[in-house]
Amino acid sequence: MKEEVQSAMRKIPSMDKLLVFPWVAVYESEIGRDAVKATITEVLDVYRKKIKANHDIAFDEEIVVRDVKKLLDLKSTSSFKKVINATGVIIHTNLGRSLLADEAIKAVNDIATCYNTLEYSVQEGTRGRRGDHVEWLLCRLTGAEAAIVVNNNAGAVVLALGALAKNKETIVSRGELVEIGGSFRIPDIMALSDTKLIEVGATNRTHLKDYSSAITNNTALLLKVHPSNYRIAGFTSVVPREELSALAHKHGIIFMEDVGSGMLIDTKEAGLTDEPTVRECLEAGSDLVTFSGDKLLGGPQIGAIVGSAEVIDKLRTYPLLRALRVDKMTLAAFEATLRLYLKGSYESIPTISMIFKKPEDLKKQAECFLNQLKSYFDSTKLRSVTAEVVNTIDTVGGGAFPLSELKGYAVAVRLPELGSTGKLLEMLRNASTPIITGASDDKILFHMRTLRPGDEEIIVKAFNEFLTIQPTHGE
Ligand SMILES: *Cc1c(COP(=O)(O)O)cnc(C)c1O
C-alpha cells in the first residue's frame, strides 16, 4: 500500500521540471515568478492529497500540465469582469446590482483622472464638504430638510441607530426582523449599534397598541423596516407609517424607516405598486429614511439618509460617520445620477429604463435575436436545434417588488447535440465573456429585458467559441 502511494507520488512532475516549459514565461510576465510557483504548488498539492486519499488515481504528466495551465490561465486574467445578464432579473445583487448611466460614467472618469473639488470650495478658496455635492439634490428629490450619505444602506442603518439609540431601546415589529441578502440581519445590526431591540407584535400581525405599550422612558426610536425580499400573505396587519409617526411624536421619540430600495419616482405605471417612494415616507411623517443608491435608484453603491435637519445634525458628529465615508468616484456617479432625476431624464438610468421596457418592444427584440441565432446555427453542423420566442416573467430584483411580475420575452434554445441544459449553462458561463442565464423545461432562456446593446452578438460568439474548441463534438 505504502509503496503504491510512493510510486504514484513519483509520477507527479517536479516544480523544476514544470518551470522549464516555454509557456511558463508567458504567465510569469503576467503575474510574476512567485505567483506562478505558488499556482503550480497549488495544483501539485491537489494531486498529492488525492493520492493519499485514494492511491490508485489515474493521471500522467500531460494531465498535470493541463491542470497547471488551466489554473494559470485563470489567474492571469481578471476575475472581476463583464458578464452578460440574460436572467431577466434587473437588480441582480450577484451581478453588481444597478448599471450606471452614461452621464455617471463620464463624471467618474473626469473625477478619477483629475484633481477635483471633492472637499474644496472654489467660491471661497477654502475647504469644502464632500457631502455638499449631493445632499441638496437628495433634499430636492425627496422633499427632505436634510440629507447625509455613507458607504451603503447597511452602514446608514448602523450609523443612525448608533447615533440616536445607543444604550436605549428601539422598537421593531416582529414581522420586520428581516434578513436581507444573507449578511444584513436587523437583530444583528441592532446589536452592533448597541441599541436594545424591543420586538413587538407577532410575525404576521402588529397593531398600534403593541408599539404604544412597549414605549418606556428609555425608548429612543420606533423603527420600520421594509420587508424587501419577502412578503407575508393572508391574515396580516401592519401599522401605517402615519400612525407610527404620530405615536412617536406624541412621546417625543424618533420614527425612522429603512425603506431599502430608495425609489424616487412613481412606478405604478409599470404595474409596480407595493413600494413607497422616499417622498411618500417623509410626507407620512418619518423623521429619517434610509435607502440604497444601487437598487431602484439606479446609481452607485451608497447609503442615503434623508429627513429632519435636527435629527440628521446628530448623525454629523457621530464618529462612525468618518469610517463610512463615501469615495470620490461614488459621489461623482451619484451626483450625476441624481441630476438625471432632477432633469426628468429617467430613461437615461439603465435600471429605470429596463423596468419600463414595453413587452411589445421586448418581443420584437426577441424575434430579431431568434433570427440571428437561427442563421448562425444554420452555418454550423448542428442539426437538431430548437429555438423559439417565449413569454417570460421578469423581475426587478434587489429585494424590490418581490411579488411584482414584469411581462417579458425570451429566446428559448435547445441544443441536444451539445449536451444537457446544465452542460450548456456551464459552457455559457465559461465563455470569454460569461453569459449568465437560466433554464426552464429543458431549454436555456435568454431574457431580453436585461440584455444591453450588442449582447446578442456576444452570445452568438460564445456559441461559436464552444463549437470551434470542440469541432468534432456531436458529429
Ligand atoms: C438592501 C437592503 C439593505 C442593505 O442595503 P445595502 O445598500 O446593500 O447595504 C438594508 N435594508 C433593506 C430594507 C434593504 O432592502
GROMACS .gro file of C-alpha atoms and ligand atoms in nm:
model
  490
    1MET     CA    1   0.000   0.000   0.000
    2LYS     CA    2   0.264   0.249   0.105
    3GLU     CA    3   0.472   0.158  -0.195
    4GLU     CA    4   0.178   0.222  -0.429
    5VAL     CA    5   0.135   0.567  -0.279
    6GLN     CA    6   0.505   0.638  -0.321
    7SER     CA    7   0.509   0.526  -0.683
    8ALA     CA    8   0.202   0.739  -0.760
    9MET     CA    9   0.371   1.036  -0.590
   10ARG     CA   10   0.675   0.986  -0.810
   11LYS     CA   11   0.454   1.030  -1.119
   12ILE     CA   12   0.381   1.390  -1.017
   13PRO     CA   13   0.620   1.611  -1.217
   14SER     CA   14   0.856   1.822  -1.006
   15MET     CA   15   0.837   2.201  -0.979
   16ASP     CA   16   1.176   2.232  -1.154
   17LYS     CA   17   1.062   2.019  -1.442
   18LEU     CA   18   0.746   2.227  -1.488
   19LEU     CA   19   0.928   2.561  -1.460
   20VAL     CA   20   1.139   2.497  -1.772
   21PHE     CA   21   0.839   2.468  -2.005
   22PRO     CA   22   0.842   2.760  -2.255
   23TRP     CA   23   0.480   2.862  -2.173
   24VAL     CA   24   0.581   2.941  -1.813
   25ALA     CA   25   0.747   3.266  -1.926
   26VAL     CA   26   0.418   3.396  -2.066
   27TYR     CA   27   0.243   3.353  -1.732
   28GLU     CA   28   0.543   3.494  -1.546
   29SER     CA   29   0.513   3.816  -1.744
   30GLU     CA   30   0.152   3.845  -1.630
   31ILE     CA   31   0.165   3.752  -1.263
   32GLY     CA   32   0.537   3.715  -1.171
   33ARG     CA   33   0.752   3.410  -1.092
   34ASP     CA   34   0.643   3.372  -0.729
   35ALA     CA   35   0.273   3.361  -0.813
   36VAL     CA   36   0.344   3.110  -1.093
   37LYS     CA   37   0.529   2.887  -0.848
   38ALA     CA   38   0.254   2.917  -0.588
   39THR     CA   39  -0.005   2.824  -0.850
   40ILE     CA   40   0.194   2.516  -0.955
   41THR     CA   41   0.227   2.414  -0.590
   42GLU     CA   42  -0.149   2.452  -0.551
   43VAL     CA   43  -0.211   2.206  -0.835
   44LEU     CA   44   0.057   1.958  -0.726
   45ASP     CA   45  -0.082   1.961  -0.371
   46VAL     CA   46  -0.422   1.862  -0.503
   47TYR     CA   47  -0.263   1.557  -0.668
   48ARG     CA   48  -0.071   1.469  -0.351
   49LYS     CA   49  -0.390   1.487  -0.145
   50LYS     CA   50  -0.585   1.280  -0.394
   51ILE     CA   51  -0.316   1.012  -0.400
   52LYS     CA   52  -0.310   0.996  -0.021
   53ALA     CA   53  -0.687   0.960  -0.008
   54ASN     CA   54  -0.717   0.719  -0.297
   55HIS     CA   55  -0.380   0.596  -0.414
   56ASP     CA   56  -0.481   0.449  -0.749
   57ILE     CA   57  -0.597   0.766  -0.927
   58ALA     CA   58  -0.514   0.764  -1.298
   59PHE     CA   59  -0.308   1.055  -1.433
   60ASP     CA   60   0.004   1.132  -1.626
   61GLU     CA   61   0.230   1.433  -1.670
   62GLU     CA   62   0.023   1.567  -1.957
   63ILE     CA   63  -0.287   1.582  -1.737
   64VAL     CA   64  -0.098   1.761  -1.460
   65VAL     CA   65   0.039   2.012  -1.711
   66ARG     CA   66  -0.314   2.072  -1.844
   67ASP     CA   67  -0.440   2.143  -1.492
   68VAL     CA   68  -0.149   2.376  -1.418
   69LYS     CA   69  -0.212   2.572  -1.739
   70LYS     CA   70  -0.583   2.591  -1.665
   71LEU     CA   71  -0.524   2.744  -1.322
   72LEU     CA   72  -0.253   2.977  -1.457
   73ASP     CA   73  -0.493   3.094  -1.729
   74LEU     CA   74  -0.749   3.174  -1.463
   75LYS     CA   75  -0.502   3.368  -1.250
   76SER     CA   76  -0.353   3.559  -1.546
   77THR     CA   77  -0.680   3.725  -1.635
   78SER     CA   78  -0.900   3.947  -1.424
   79SER     CA   79  -1.166   3.751  -1.238
   80PHE     CA   80  -1.373   4.065  -1.183
   81LYS     CA   81  -1.509   4.119  -1.530
   82LYS     CA   82  -1.804   4.197  -1.750
   83VAL     CA   83  -2.077   3.937  -1.788
   84ILE     CA   84  -2.395   3.924  -1.993
   85ASN     CA   85  -2.706   3.916  -1.774
   86ALA     CA   86  -2.969   3.715  -1.962
   87THR     CA   87  -3.164   3.627  -1.644
   88GLY     CA   88  -3.429   3.898  -1.670
   89VAL     CA   89  -3.353   4.000  -1.308
   90ILE     CA   90  -3.278   4.372  -1.333
   91ILE     CA   91  -3.114   4.447  -0.996
   92HIS     CA   92  -2.910   4.127  -0.966
   93THR     CA   93  -2.701   4.161  -0.648
   94ASN     CA   94  -2.451   3.892  -0.750
   95LEU     CA   95  -2.404   4.058  -1.088
   96GLY     CA   96  -2.338   4.405  -0.949
   97ARG     CA   97  -2.690   4.550  -0.896
   98SER     CA   98  -2.758   4.868  -1.098
   99LEU     CA   99  -2.567   4.968  -1.411
  100LEU     CA  100  -2.458   5.328  -1.421
  101ALA     CA  101  -2.593   5.583  -1.668
  102ASP     CA  102  -2.353   5.718  -1.932
  103GLU     CA  103  -2.360   6.056  -1.756
  104ALA     CA  104  -2.246   5.889  -1.431
  105ILE     CA  105  -1.961   5.707  -1.608
  106LYS     CA  106  -1.842   6.032  -1.761
  107ALA     CA  107  -1.846   6.202  -1.420
  108VAL     CA  108  -1.649   5.914  -1.262
  109ASN     CA  109  -1.394   5.933  -1.541
  110ASP     CA  110  -1.345   6.310  -1.504
  111ILE     CA  111  -1.317   6.297  -1.126
  112ALA     CA  112  -1.093   5.988  -1.109
  113THR     CA  113  -0.839   6.120  -1.357
  114CYS     CA  114  -0.824   6.483  -1.244
  115TYR     CA  115  -0.779   6.680  -0.924
  116ASN     CA  116  -1.123   6.799  -0.824
  117THR     CA  117  -1.343   6.988  -0.579
  118LEU     CA  118  -1.410   6.686  -0.354
  119GLU     CA  119  -1.356   6.897  -0.039
  120TYR     CA  120  -1.278   7.235  -0.185
  121SER     CA  121  -1.492   7.542  -0.235
  122VAL     CA  122  -1.379   7.737  -0.542
  123GLN     CA  123  -1.601   8.031  -0.440
  124GLU     CA  124  -1.430   8.071  -0.104
  125GLY     CA  125  -1.091   7.923  -0.184
  126THR     CA  126  -1.124   7.720   0.134
  127ARG     CA  127  -1.201   7.372   0.246
  128GLY     CA  128  -1.548   7.243   0.146
  129ARG     CA  129  -1.767   6.950   0.250
  130ARG     CA  130  -1.778   6.641   0.033
  131GLY     CA  131  -2.145   6.584   0.114
  132ASP     CA  132  -2.237   6.923  -0.035
  133HIS     CA  133  -2.227   6.782  -0.389
  134VAL     CA  134  -2.524   6.552  -0.335
  135GLU     CA  135  -2.712   6.644  -0.016
  136TRP     CA  136  -2.909   6.933  -0.169
  137LEU     CA  137  -3.004   6.712  -0.463
  138LEU     CA  138  -3.139   6.443  -0.229
  139CYS     CA  139  -3.340   6.710  -0.045
  140ARG     CA  140  -3.489   6.842  -0.370
  141LEU     CA  141  -3.581   6.495  -0.496
  142THR     CA  142  -3.737   6.369  -0.173
  143GLY     CA  143  -3.869   6.684  -0.005
  144ALA     CA  144  -3.639   6.626   0.295
  145GLU     CA  145  -3.494   6.908   0.506
  146ALA     CA  146  -3.152   6.748   0.523
  147ALA     CA  147  -2.953   6.452   0.392
  148ILE     CA  148  -2.631   6.268   0.454
  149VAL     CA  149  -2.461   5.988   0.259
  150VAL     CA  150  -2.250   5.690   0.367
  151ASN     CA  151  -2.095   5.380   0.213
  152ASN     CA  152  -2.415   5.175   0.180
  153ASN     CA  153  -2.761   5.135   0.333
  154ALA     CA  154  -2.643   4.882   0.590
  155GLY     CA  155  -2.395   5.147   0.707
  156ALA     CA  156  -2.671   5.408   0.708
  157VAL     CA  157  -2.882   5.198   0.946
  158VAL     CA  158  -2.587   5.120   1.176
  159LEU     CA  159  -2.491   5.488   1.188
  160ALA     CA  160  -2.844   5.611   1.259
  161LEU     CA  161  -2.916   5.352   1.529
  162GLY     CA  162  -2.580   5.410   1.694
  163ALA     CA  163  -2.607   5.789   1.692
  164LEU     CA  164  -2.970   5.803   1.802
  165ALA     CA  165  -3.041   5.496   2.012
  166LYS     CA  166  -2.715   5.373   2.165
  167ASN     CA  167  -2.779   5.225   2.512
  168LYS     CA  168  -3.150   5.294   2.461
  169GLU     CA  169  -3.441   5.095   2.323
  170THR     CA  170  -3.553   5.059   1.963
  171ILE     CA  171  -3.897   4.914   1.895
  172VAL     CA  172  -3.947   4.697   1.584
  173SER     CA  173  -4.234   4.476   1.469
  174ARG     CA  174  -4.158   4.101   1.476
  175GLY     CA  175  -4.271   4.084   1.113
  176GLU     CA  176  -3.989   4.320   1.015
  177LEU     CA  177  -3.691   4.148   1.177
  178VAL     CA  178  -3.573   4.055   0.832
  179GLU     CA  179  -3.256   3.920   0.682
  180ILE     CA  180  -3.155   4.077   0.353
  181GLY     CA  181  -2.904   3.909   0.126
  182GLY     CA  182  -2.769   3.675   0.393
  183SER     CA  183  -2.547   3.924   0.573
  184PHE     CA  184  -2.780   4.204   0.680
  185ARG     CA  185  -2.999   4.097   0.969
  186ILE     CA  186  -3.193   4.358   1.164
  187PRO     CA  187  -3.129   4.198   1.508
  188ASP     CA  188  -2.752   4.178   1.436
  189ILE     CA  189  -2.741   4.539   1.317
  190MET     CA  190  -2.917   4.643   1.638
  191ALA     CA  191  -2.663   4.458   1.848
  192LEU     CA  192  -2.380   4.620   1.655
  193SER     CA  193  -2.524   4.965   1.727
  194ASP     CA  194  -2.566   4.890   2.100
  195THR     CA  195  -2.936   4.960   2.091
  196LYS     CA  196  -3.173   4.729   2.276
  197LEU     CA  197  -3.415   4.559   2.041
  198ILE     CA  198  -3.773   4.555   2.168
  199GLU     CA  199  -3.975   4.320   1.949
  200VAL     CA  200  -4.348   4.384   1.934
  201GLY     CA  201  -4.646   4.210   1.775
  202ALA     CA  202  -4.650   3.874   1.605
  203THR     CA  203  -4.483   3.766   1.281
  204ASN     CA  204  -4.796   3.824   1.075
  205ARG     CA  205  -4.975   4.098   1.272
  206THR     CA  206  -4.864   4.403   1.465
  207HIS     CA  207  -5.103   4.667   1.600
  208LEU     CA  208  -5.054   5.026   1.714
  209LYS     CA  209  -5.118   4.926   2.078
  210ASP     CA  210  -4.827   4.678   2.056
  211TYR     CA  211  -4.598   4.971   1.989
  212SER     CA  212  -4.760   5.211   2.235
  213SER     CA  213  -4.748   4.969   2.526
  214ALA     CA  214  -4.378   4.900   2.461
  215ILE     CA  215  -4.273   5.264   2.488
  216THR     CA  216  -4.079   5.343   2.807
  217ASN     CA  217  -3.866   5.631   2.932
  218ASN     CA  218  -3.571   5.460   2.770
  219THR     CA  219  -3.720   5.430   2.421
  220ALA     CA  220  -3.528   5.626   2.158
  221LEU     CA  221  -3.669   5.502   1.830
  222LEU     CA  222  -3.958   5.338   1.651
  223LEU     CA  223  -3.808   5.161   1.353
  224LYS     CA  224  -3.996   5.044   1.048
  225VAL     CA  225  -3.809   4.812   0.812
  226HIS     CA  226  -3.922   4.745   0.460
  227PRO     CA  227  -3.952   4.367   0.428
  228SER     CA  228  -3.783   4.396   0.084
  229ASN     CA  229  -3.735   4.042  -0.034
  230TYR     CA  230  -4.032   3.877   0.129
  231ARG     CA  231  -4.400   3.926   0.193
  232ILE     CA  232  -4.634   3.773   0.445
  233ALA     CA  233  -4.966   3.696   0.283
  234GLY     CA  234  -5.303   3.607   0.435
  235PHE     CA  235  -5.407   3.719   0.785
  236THR     CA  236  -5.174   4.011   0.823
  237SER     CA  237  -5.169   4.359   0.965
  238VAL     CA  238  -4.906   4.630   0.975
  239VAL     CA  239  -4.939   4.974   1.129
  240PRO     CA  240  -4.942   5.253   0.867
  241ARG     CA  241  -4.643   5.486   0.889
  242GLU     CA  242  -4.875   5.787   0.954
  243GLU     CA  243  -4.992   5.625   1.280
  244LEU     CA  244  -4.640   5.523   1.381
  245SER     CA  245  -4.506   5.872   1.330
  246ALA     CA  246  -4.795   6.028   1.525
  247LEU     CA  247  -4.732   5.785   1.812
  248ALA     CA  248  -4.358   5.851   1.813
  249HIS     CA  249  -4.402   6.226   1.810
  250LYS     CA  250  -4.660   6.217   2.089
  251HIS     CA  251  -4.390   6.056   2.304
  252GLY     CA  252  -4.105   6.274   2.179
  253ILE     CA  253  -3.919   5.987   2.015
  254ILE     CA  254  -3.787   5.941   1.662
  255PHE     CA  255  -3.963   5.747   1.387
  256MET     CA  256  -3.713   5.601   1.143
  257GLU     CA  257  -3.771   5.392   0.835
  258ASP     CA  258  -3.528   5.165   0.648
  259VAL     CA  259  -3.703   5.161   0.314
  260GLY     CA  260  -3.439   4.956   0.134
  261SER     CA  261  -3.474   5.039  -0.229
  262GLY     CA  262  -3.493   5.415  -0.237
  263MET     CA  263  -3.747   5.473  -0.505
  264LEU     CA  264  -3.751   5.836  -0.615
  265ILE     CA  265  -4.021   5.815  -0.883
  266ASP     CA  266  -4.361   5.656  -0.907
  267THR     CA  267  -4.354   5.316  -1.078
  268LYS     CA  268  -4.728   5.244  -1.066
  269GLU     CA  269  -4.738   5.294  -1.442
  270ALA     CA  270  -4.518   4.985  -1.481
  271GLY     CA  271  -4.758   4.789  -1.260
  272LEU     CA  272  -4.527   4.809  -0.959
  273THR     CA  273  -4.730   4.923  -0.662
  274ASP     CA  274  -4.602   4.775  -0.337
  275GLU     CA  275  -4.303   5.003  -0.271
  276PRO     CA  276  -4.338   5.355  -0.133
  277THR     CA  277  -4.132   5.640  -0.274
  278VAL     CA  278  -3.895   5.810  -0.030
  279ARG     CA  279  -4.107   6.126  -0.055
  280GLU     CA  280  -4.419   5.932   0.046
  281CYS     CA  281  -4.240   5.807   0.359
  282LEU     CA  282  -4.135   6.158   0.457
  283GLU     CA  283  -4.480   6.302   0.388
  284ALA     CA  284  -4.627   6.035   0.615
  285GLY     CA  285  -4.414   6.171   0.898
  286SER     CA  286  -4.091   5.966   0.901
  287ASP     CA  287  -3.813   6.164   1.073
  288LEU     CA  288  -3.546   5.965   0.897
  289VAL     CA  289  -3.549   5.740   0.590
  290THR     CA  290  -3.252   5.528   0.482
  291PHE     CA  291  -3.206   5.363   0.140
  292SER     CA  292  -2.953   5.222  -0.108
  293GLY     CA  293  -2.807   5.405  -0.407
  294ASP     CA  294  -2.764   5.099  -0.628
  295LYS     CA  295  -3.105   4.938  -0.609
  296LEU     CA  296  -3.412   5.103  -0.765
  297LEU     CA  297  -3.243   5.440  -0.766
  298GLY     CA  298  -3.006   5.308  -1.031
  299GLY     CA  299  -2.686   5.471  -0.909
  300PRO     CA  300  -2.363   5.356  -0.743
  301GLN     CA  301  -2.337   5.175  -0.408
  302ILE     CA  302  -2.422   5.433  -0.145
  303GLY     CA  303  -2.638   5.466   0.165
  304ALA     CA  304  -2.859   5.773   0.179
  305ILE     CA  305  -3.020   5.912   0.492
  306VAL     CA  306  -3.280   6.184   0.449
  307GLY     CA  307  -3.516   6.354   0.691
  308SER     CA  308  -3.539   6.618   0.960
  309ALA     CA  309  -3.244   6.859   0.987
  310GLU     CA  310  -3.244   6.835   1.365
  311VAL     CA  311  -3.207   6.455   1.361
  312ILE     CA  312  -2.955   6.449   1.076
  313ASP     CA  313  -2.738   6.701   1.261
  314LYS     CA  314  -2.698   6.444   1.538
  315LEU     CA  315  -2.551   6.200   1.284
  316ARG     CA  316  -2.296   6.450   1.153
  317THR     CA  317  -2.093   6.447   1.472
  318TYR     CA  318  -2.108   6.071   1.535
  319PRO     CA  319  -1.752   5.932   1.492
  320LEU     CA  320  -1.861   5.626   1.292
  321LEU     CA  321  -1.955   5.861   1.008
  322ARG     CA  322  -1.588   5.902   0.917
  323ALA     CA  323  -1.546   5.525   0.884
  324LEU     CA  324  -1.838   5.505   0.642
  325ARG     CA  325  -1.720   5.793   0.425
  326VAL     CA  326  -1.811   5.785   0.057
  327ASP     CA  327  -1.538   5.768  -0.209
  328LYS     CA  328  -1.498   6.043  -0.472
  329MET     CA  329  -1.584   5.819  -0.768
  330THR     CA  330  -1.903   5.709  -0.597
  331LEU     CA  331  -2.000   6.068  -0.519
  332ALA     CA  332  -1.937   6.167  -0.879
  333ALA     CA  333  -2.159   5.886  -1.010
  334PHE     CA  334  -2.426   5.958  -0.752
  335GLU     CA  335  -2.439   6.331  -0.822
  336ALA     CA  336  -2.468   6.266  -1.197
  337THR     CA  337  -2.746   6.010  -1.140
  338LEU     CA  338  -2.942   6.245  -0.912
  339ARG     CA  339  -2.910   6.523  -1.169
  340LEU     CA  340  -3.078   6.294  -1.425
  341TYR     CA  341  -3.373   6.267  -1.186
  342LEU     CA  342  -3.378   6.644  -1.141
  343LYS     CA  343  -3.392   6.688  -1.520
  344GLY     CA  344  -3.657   6.420  -1.554
  345SER     CA  345  -3.427   6.209  -1.777
  346TYR     CA  346  -3.529   5.883  -1.614
  347GLU     CA  347  -3.486   5.689  -1.938
  348SER     CA  348  -3.109   5.753  -1.922
  349ILE     CA  349  -3.091   5.549  -1.600
  350PRO     CA  350  -3.048   5.183  -1.707
  351THR     CA  351  -3.234   5.034  -1.408
  352ILE     CA  352  -3.535   5.258  -1.464
  353SER     CA  353  -3.537   5.212  -1.842
  354MET     CA  354  -3.520   4.831  -1.802
  355ILE     CA  355  -3.817   4.837  -1.562
  356PHE     CA  356  -4.023   5.041  -1.809
  357LYS     CA  357  -3.934   4.840  -2.123
  358LYS     CA  358  -4.251   4.762  -2.316
  359PRO     CA  359  -4.345   4.396  -2.374
  360GLU     CA  360  -4.407   4.461  -2.746
  361ASP     CA  361  -4.055   4.602  -2.786
  362LEU     CA  362  -3.907   4.306  -2.599
  363LYS     CA  363  -4.099   4.073  -2.831
  364LYS     CA  364  -3.953   4.245  -3.139
  365GLN     CA  365  -3.605   4.227  -2.987
  366ALA     CA  366  -3.654   3.854  -2.919
  367GLU     CA  367  -3.767   3.791  -3.278
  368CYS     CA  368  -3.456   3.969  -3.408
  369PHE     CA  369  -3.229   3.768  -3.182
  370LEU     CA  370  -3.405   3.446  -3.282
  371ASN     CA  371  -3.326   3.516  -3.649
  372GLN     CA  372  -2.966   3.597  -3.564
  373LEU     CA  373  -2.927   3.271  -3.369
  374LYS     CA  374  -3.100   3.064  -3.635
  375SER     CA  375  -2.882   3.191  -3.915
  376TYR     CA  376  -2.576   3.124  -3.702
  377PHE     CA  377  -2.684   2.768  -3.621
  378ASP     CA  378  -2.766   2.712  -3.991
  379SER     CA  379  -2.400   2.786  -4.068
  380THR     CA  380  -2.283   2.512  -3.828
  381LYS     CA  381  -2.303   2.137  -3.846
  382LEU     CA  382  -2.565   2.127  -3.571
  383ARG     CA  383  -2.882   1.961  -3.692
  384SER     CA  384  -3.132   1.933  -3.408
  385VAL     CA  385  -3.159   2.295  -3.297
  386THR     CA  386  -3.480   2.416  -3.133
  387ALA     CA  387  -3.507   2.792  -3.088
  388GLU     CA  388  -3.823   2.994  -3.029
  389VAL     CA  389  -3.955   3.313  -2.873
  390VAL     CA  390  -4.137   3.252  -2.543
  391ASN     CA  391  -4.324   3.460  -2.283
  392THR     CA  392  -4.142   3.512  -1.955
  393ILE     CA  393  -4.190   3.677  -1.620
  394ASP     CA  394  -3.900   3.913  -1.546
  395THR     CA  395  -3.829   4.052  -1.200
  396VAL     CA  396  -3.700   4.377  -1.055
  397GLY     CA  397  -3.468   4.201  -0.806
  398GLY     CA  398  -3.258   4.366  -0.537
  399GLY     CA  399  -3.528   4.291  -0.282
  400ALA     CA  400  -3.772   4.527  -0.451
  401PHE     CA  401  -4.121   4.427  -0.558
  402PRO     CA  402  -4.074   4.055  -0.486
  403LEU     CA  403  -4.431   3.983  -0.591
  404SER     CA  404  -4.449   4.204  -0.896
  405GLU     CA  405  -4.403   4.035  -1.226
  406LEU     CA  406  -4.285   4.212  -1.537
  407LYS     CA  407  -4.418   4.061  -1.858
  408GLY     CA  408  -4.123   3.988  -2.082
  409TYR     CA  409  -3.991   3.778  -2.366
  410ALA     CA  410  -3.700   3.540  -2.406
  411VAL     CA  411  -3.547   3.322  -2.675
  412ALA     CA  412  -3.554   2.959  -2.563
  413VAL     CA  413  -3.290   2.726  -2.706
  414ARG     CA  414  -3.233   2.352  -2.702
  415LEU     CA  415  -2.915   2.203  -2.849
  416PRO     CA  416  -2.918   1.833  -2.757
  417GLU     CA  417  -2.608   1.765  -2.968
  418LEU     CA  418  -2.405   1.989  -2.738
  419GLY     CA  419  -2.534   1.828  -2.421
  420SER     CA  420  -2.783   1.883  -2.141
  421THR     CA  421  -2.906   2.228  -2.038
  422GLY     CA  422  -2.677   2.203  -1.735
  423LYS     CA  423  -2.380   2.150  -1.965
  424LEU     CA  424  -2.487   2.436  -2.190
  425LEU     CA  425  -2.530   2.676  -1.898
  426GLU     CA  426  -2.179   2.582  -1.782
  427MET     CA  427  -2.040   2.638  -2.129
  428LEU     CA  428  -2.205   2.982  -2.148
  429ARG     CA  429  -2.075   3.075  -1.802
  430ASN     CA  430  -1.723   2.985  -1.911
  431ALA     CA  431  -1.726   3.179  -2.237
  432SER     CA  432  -1.464   3.456  -2.268
  433THR     CA  433  -1.744   3.698  -2.179
  434PRO     CA  434  -1.953   3.487  -1.941
  435ILE     CA  435  -2.323   3.460  -2.024
  436ILE     CA  436  -2.536   3.419  -1.711
  437THR     CA  437  -2.882   3.280  -1.757
  438GLY     CA  438  -3.125   3.012  -1.650
  439ALA     CA  439  -3.320   2.722  -1.795
  440SER     CA  440  -3.678   2.608  -1.791
  441ASP     CA  441  -3.837   2.294  -1.937
  442ASP     CA  442  -3.502   2.170  -2.067
  443LYS     CA  443  -3.442   2.491  -2.261
  444ILE     CA  444  -3.197   2.772  -2.198
  445LEU     CA  445  -3.368   3.108  -2.177
  446PHE     CA  446  -3.217   3.436  -2.292
  447HIS     CA  447  -3.434   3.709  -2.136
  448MET     CA  448  -3.438   4.023  -2.349
  449ARG     CA  449  -3.508   4.276  -2.070
  450THR     CA  450  -3.161   4.270  -1.915
  451LEU     CA  451  -2.955   4.248  -2.237
  452ARG     CA  452  -2.752   4.557  -2.325
  453PRO     CA  453  -2.699   4.676  -2.684
  454GLY     CA  454  -2.462   4.436  -2.860
  455ASP     CA  455  -2.508   4.150  -2.614
  456GLU     CA  456  -2.679   3.935  -2.875
  457GLU     CA  457  -2.359   3.922  -3.086
  458ILE     CA  458  -2.159   3.826  -2.775
  459ILE     CA  459  -2.396   3.535  -2.709
  460VAL     CA  460  -2.355   3.412  -3.067
  461LYS     CA  461  -1.979   3.446  -3.023
  462ALA     CA  462  -1.997   3.231  -2.709
  463PHE     CA  463  -2.166   2.950  -2.902
  464ASN     CA  464  -1.907   2.987  -3.174
  465GLU     CA  465  -1.618   2.967  -2.926
  466PHE     CA  466  -1.756   2.644  -2.793
  467LEU     CA  467  -1.813   2.492  -3.136
  468THR     CA  468  -1.463   2.579  -3.256
  469ILE     CA  469  -1.299   2.442  -2.943
  470GLN     CA  470  -1.485   2.115  -2.987
  471PRO     CA  471  -1.519   2.085  -3.367
  472THR     CA  472  -1.600   1.716  -3.368
  473HIS     CA  473  -1.847   1.728  -3.082
  474GLY     CA  474  -2.187   1.589  -3.176
  475GLU     CA  475  -2.087   1.461  -3.518
  476LIG     C1  476  -3.095   4.608   0.061
  476LIG     C2  477  -3.141   4.649   0.193
  476LIG     C3  478  -3.048   4.683   0.292
  476LIG     C4  479  -2.899   4.678   0.266
  476LIG     O1  480  -2.861   4.780   0.180
  476LIG     P1  481  -2.712   4.786   0.119
  476LIG     O2  482  -2.712   4.908   0.035
  476LIG     O3  483  -2.694   4.660   0.043
  476LIG     O4  484  -2.618   4.795   0.233
  476LIG     C5  485  -3.095   4.722   0.414
  476LIG     N1  486  -3.227   4.727   0.441
  476LIG     C6  487  -3.321   4.696   0.348
  476LIG     C7  488  -3.465   4.703   0.384
  476LIG     C8  489  -3.282   4.656   0.221
  476LIG     O5  490  -3.372   4.624   0.128
   0.00000   0.00000   0.00000
